[in-house]
Coordinates of C-alpha atoms in Angstrom, one line a residue:
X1148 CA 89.1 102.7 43.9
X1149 CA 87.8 102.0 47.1
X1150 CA 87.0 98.5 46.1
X1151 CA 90.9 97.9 45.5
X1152 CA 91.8 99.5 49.0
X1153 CA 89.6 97.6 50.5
X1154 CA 90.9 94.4 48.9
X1155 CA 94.6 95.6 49.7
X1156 CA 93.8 95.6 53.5
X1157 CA 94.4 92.2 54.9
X1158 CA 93.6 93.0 58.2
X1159 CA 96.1 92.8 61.4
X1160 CA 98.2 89.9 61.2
X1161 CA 99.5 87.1 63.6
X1162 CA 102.3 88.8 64.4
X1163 CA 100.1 91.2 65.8
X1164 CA 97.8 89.4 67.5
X1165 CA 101.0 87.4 68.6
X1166 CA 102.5 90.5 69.6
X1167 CA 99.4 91.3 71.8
X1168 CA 99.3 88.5 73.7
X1169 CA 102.7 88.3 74.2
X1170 CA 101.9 91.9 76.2
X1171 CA 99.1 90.9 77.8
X1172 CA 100.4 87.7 78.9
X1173 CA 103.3 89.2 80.5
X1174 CA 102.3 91.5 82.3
X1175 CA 99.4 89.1 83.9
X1176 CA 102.2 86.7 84.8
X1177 CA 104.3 89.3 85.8
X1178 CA 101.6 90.8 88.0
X1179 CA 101.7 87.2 90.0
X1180 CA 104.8 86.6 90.3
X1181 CA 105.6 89.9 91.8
X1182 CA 102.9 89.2 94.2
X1183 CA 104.2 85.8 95.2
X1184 CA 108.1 86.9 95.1
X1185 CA 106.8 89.6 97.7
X1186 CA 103.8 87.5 99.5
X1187 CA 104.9 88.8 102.8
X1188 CA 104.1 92.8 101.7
X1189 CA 101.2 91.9 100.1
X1190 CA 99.9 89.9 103.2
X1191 CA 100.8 92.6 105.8
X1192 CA 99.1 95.1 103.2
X1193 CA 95.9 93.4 103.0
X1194 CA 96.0 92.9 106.8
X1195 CA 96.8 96.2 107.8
X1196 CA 94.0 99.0 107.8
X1197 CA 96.5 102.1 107.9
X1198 CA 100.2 101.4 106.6
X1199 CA 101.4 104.8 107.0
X1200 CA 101.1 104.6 110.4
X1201 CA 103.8 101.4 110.3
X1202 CA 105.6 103.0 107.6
X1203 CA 109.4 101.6 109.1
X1204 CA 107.5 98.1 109.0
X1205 CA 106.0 98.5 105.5
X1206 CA 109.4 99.5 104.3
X1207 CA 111.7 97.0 106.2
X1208 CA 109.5 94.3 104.1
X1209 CA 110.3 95.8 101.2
X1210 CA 113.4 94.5 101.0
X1211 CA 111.9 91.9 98.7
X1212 CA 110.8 93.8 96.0
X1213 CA 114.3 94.9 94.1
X1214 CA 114.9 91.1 93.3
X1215 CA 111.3 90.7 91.8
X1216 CA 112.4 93.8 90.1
X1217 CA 115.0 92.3 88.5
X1218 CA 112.9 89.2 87.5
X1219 CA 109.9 91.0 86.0
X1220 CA 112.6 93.6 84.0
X1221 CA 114.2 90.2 82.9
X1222 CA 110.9 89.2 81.9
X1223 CA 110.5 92.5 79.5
X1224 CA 113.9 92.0 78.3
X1225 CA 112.2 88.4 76.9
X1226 CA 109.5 90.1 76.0
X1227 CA 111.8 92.6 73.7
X1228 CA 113.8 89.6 71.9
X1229 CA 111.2 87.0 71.7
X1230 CA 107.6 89.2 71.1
X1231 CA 105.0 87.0 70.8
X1232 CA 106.8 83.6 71.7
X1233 CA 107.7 84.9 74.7
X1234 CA 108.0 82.8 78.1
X1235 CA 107.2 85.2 81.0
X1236 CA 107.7 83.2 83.8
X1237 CA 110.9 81.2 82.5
X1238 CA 112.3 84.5 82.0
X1239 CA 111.3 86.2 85.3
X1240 CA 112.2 83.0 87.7
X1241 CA 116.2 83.1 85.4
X1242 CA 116.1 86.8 85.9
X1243 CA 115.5 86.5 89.6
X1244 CA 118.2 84.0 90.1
X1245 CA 120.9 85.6 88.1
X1246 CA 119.9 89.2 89.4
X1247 CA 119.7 88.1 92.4
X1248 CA 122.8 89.1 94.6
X1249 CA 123.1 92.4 92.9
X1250 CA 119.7 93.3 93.4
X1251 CA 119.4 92.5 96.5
X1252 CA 122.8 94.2 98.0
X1253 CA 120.7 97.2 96.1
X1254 CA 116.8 96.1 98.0
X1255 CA 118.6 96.2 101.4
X1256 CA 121.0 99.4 100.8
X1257 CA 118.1 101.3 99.5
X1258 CA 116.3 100.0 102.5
X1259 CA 118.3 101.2 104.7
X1260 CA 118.9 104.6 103.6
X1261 CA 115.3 105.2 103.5
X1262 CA 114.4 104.0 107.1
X1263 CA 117.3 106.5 108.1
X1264 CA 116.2 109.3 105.7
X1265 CA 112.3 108.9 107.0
X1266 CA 113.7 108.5 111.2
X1267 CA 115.1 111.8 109.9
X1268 CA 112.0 113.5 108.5
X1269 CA 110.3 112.0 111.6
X1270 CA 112.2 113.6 113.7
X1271 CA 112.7 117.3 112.1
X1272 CA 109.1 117.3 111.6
X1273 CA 108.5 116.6 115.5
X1274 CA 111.0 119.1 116.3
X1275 CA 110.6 122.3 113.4
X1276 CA 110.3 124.9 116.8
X1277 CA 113.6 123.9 117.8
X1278 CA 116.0 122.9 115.4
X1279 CA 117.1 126.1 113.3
X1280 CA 116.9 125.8 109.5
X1281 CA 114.2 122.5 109.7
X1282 CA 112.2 124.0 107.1
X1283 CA 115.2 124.1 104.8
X1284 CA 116.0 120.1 106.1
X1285 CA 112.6 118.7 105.1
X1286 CA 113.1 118.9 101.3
X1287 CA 116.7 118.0 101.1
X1288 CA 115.3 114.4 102.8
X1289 CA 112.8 114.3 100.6
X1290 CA 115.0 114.9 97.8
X1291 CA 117.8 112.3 99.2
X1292 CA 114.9 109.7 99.3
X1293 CA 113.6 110.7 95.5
X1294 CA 117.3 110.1 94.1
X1295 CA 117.7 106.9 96.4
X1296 CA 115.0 105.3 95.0
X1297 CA 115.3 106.4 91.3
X1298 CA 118.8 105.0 91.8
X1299 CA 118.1 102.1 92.6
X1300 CA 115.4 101.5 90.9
X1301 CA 117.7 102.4 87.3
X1302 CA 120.2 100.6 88.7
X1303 CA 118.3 97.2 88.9
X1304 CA 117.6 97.8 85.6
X1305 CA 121.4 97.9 84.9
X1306 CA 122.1 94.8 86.6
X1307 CA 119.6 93.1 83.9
X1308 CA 121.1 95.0 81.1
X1309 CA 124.4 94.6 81.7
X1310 CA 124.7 91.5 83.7
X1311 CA 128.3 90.8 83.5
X1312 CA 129.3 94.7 84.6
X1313 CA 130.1 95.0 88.1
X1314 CA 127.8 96.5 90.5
X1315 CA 130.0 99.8 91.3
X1316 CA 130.2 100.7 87.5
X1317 CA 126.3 100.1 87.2
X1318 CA 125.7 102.3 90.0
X1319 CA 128.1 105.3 88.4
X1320 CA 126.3 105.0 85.4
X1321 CA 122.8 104.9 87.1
X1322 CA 123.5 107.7 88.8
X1323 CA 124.8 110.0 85.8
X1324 CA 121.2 108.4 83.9
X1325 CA 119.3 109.9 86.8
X1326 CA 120.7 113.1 87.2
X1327 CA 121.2 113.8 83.2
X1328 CA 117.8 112.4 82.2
X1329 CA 116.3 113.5 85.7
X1330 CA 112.7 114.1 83.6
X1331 CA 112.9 110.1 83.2
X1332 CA 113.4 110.1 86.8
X1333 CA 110.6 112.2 87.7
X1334 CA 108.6 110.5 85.3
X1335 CA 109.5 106.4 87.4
X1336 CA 109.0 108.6 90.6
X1337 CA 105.2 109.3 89.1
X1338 CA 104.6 105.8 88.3
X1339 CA 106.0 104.2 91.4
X1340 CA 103.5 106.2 93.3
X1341 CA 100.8 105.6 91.2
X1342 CA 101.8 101.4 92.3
X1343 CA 102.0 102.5 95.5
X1344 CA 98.9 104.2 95.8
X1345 CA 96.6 101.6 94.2
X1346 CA 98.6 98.8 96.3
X1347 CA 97.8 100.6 99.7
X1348 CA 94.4 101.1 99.2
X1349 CA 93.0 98.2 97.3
X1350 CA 95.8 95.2 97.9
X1351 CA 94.5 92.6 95.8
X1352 CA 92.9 94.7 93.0
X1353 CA 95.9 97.3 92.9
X1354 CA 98.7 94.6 92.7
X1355 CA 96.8 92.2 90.4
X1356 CA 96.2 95.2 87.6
X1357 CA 98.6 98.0 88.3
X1358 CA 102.4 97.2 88.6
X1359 CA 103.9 95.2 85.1
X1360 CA 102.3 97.9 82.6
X1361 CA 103.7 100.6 85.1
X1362 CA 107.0 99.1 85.0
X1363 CA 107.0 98.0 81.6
X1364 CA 107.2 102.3 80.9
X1365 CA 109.9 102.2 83.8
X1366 CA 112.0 99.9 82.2
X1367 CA 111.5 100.9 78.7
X1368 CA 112.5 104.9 80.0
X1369 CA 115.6 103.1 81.7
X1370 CA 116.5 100.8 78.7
X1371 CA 116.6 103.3 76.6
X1372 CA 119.0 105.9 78.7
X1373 CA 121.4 103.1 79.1
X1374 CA 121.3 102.4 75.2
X1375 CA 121.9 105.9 74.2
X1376 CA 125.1 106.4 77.0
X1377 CA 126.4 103.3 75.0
X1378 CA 125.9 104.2 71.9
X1379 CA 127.5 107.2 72.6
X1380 CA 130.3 105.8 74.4

């Protein structure tokens, strides 16, 4: 008996092994080309000794990273199709160029808002003495800036989706997929920070290892949200 299940067993196949480099190579090539799409972040970040202290600068450069967004989401869209025959960097450079307009009207309005919710939290926090009902302000900015960014983060991820739907439409749904799935939310929040974190403190390392696996669960949570409102459409 154990004789013939041992015989049985053939072993992982290529399409595994296919399937494994096809993740492996991704998010490698995804790693760089999220570097280079955003070269001017991840020079100032290596530069820099302590970003927090020129937050509105860190976050003004920023500006680049919803575009490489939508490349490297392109890139796991390939990924889903194609499997182990993917081609990363084909995919990510098309995604960037057809995303590109939409993400970027969604980089710089996210932008914005944050510098002006983060002036904001600046400024109650310098002032809590004197302005009545500031410890009631602090996490209602801190909230605003959580839903910006999950919005825009799920919207992105729309744009790749559902590339011929208009931007407005995108953003309704992204917003009803935040607030109805908020756990999924919470969950990209987590994982954003955890980028964050390792690309503050160890630049090179952080963004060379950290960001495509990250995002591949990002996109996979936000895929799958926009699936099921379709399905059930």
């Amino acid at each position: 008996m154990a004789g013939q299940k041992r015989r049985r067993w053939a072993g992982p196949g290529f399409e595994t092994f296919g399937s494994i480099f096809g993740f492996i190579y991704t998010f490698l090539a995804g790693n760089a080309l999220l570097a280079v799409a955003n070269a001017p972040l991840v020079l100032s970040l290596s530069l820099v000794a302590d970003p927090a202290a020129a937050w509105p600068f860190f976050l003004a450069l920023s500006v680049t990273i919803a575009p490489s967004l939508a490349g490297i989401f392109a890139a796991f869209k390939a990924l889903n199709d194609d499997g182990g025959a993917v081609k990363p960097v084909a995919a990510f450079l098309r995604g960037y160029k057809r995303s590109f307009a939409k993400a970027a009207v969604l980089g710089v309005g996210a932008v914005a808002l944050l510098l002006f919710l983060g002036v904001d939290l600046a400024v109650v926090q310098n002032n809590v003495q004197n302005l009545p009902g500031a410890a009631l302000l602090v996490p209602v900015i801190v909230v605003a800036a959580a839903v910006t960014v999950s919005l825009a983060v799920t919207a992105i991820a729309g744009v790749v989706l559902l590339p011929e739907t208009k931007l407005k439409s995108i953003l309704k749904a992204s917003l009803y997929l935040v607030a109805q799935r908020w756990y999924l939310s919470v969950a990209m929040l987590i994982l954003l920070g955890i980028i964050v974190s390792a690309s503050v403190m160890h630049p090179v390392l952080g963004i060379a290892l950290a960001p495509a696996p990250l995002l591949f669960v990002i996109w996979s949570n936000a895929a799958y949200a926009f699936h099921a409102v379709l399905r059930s459409a």
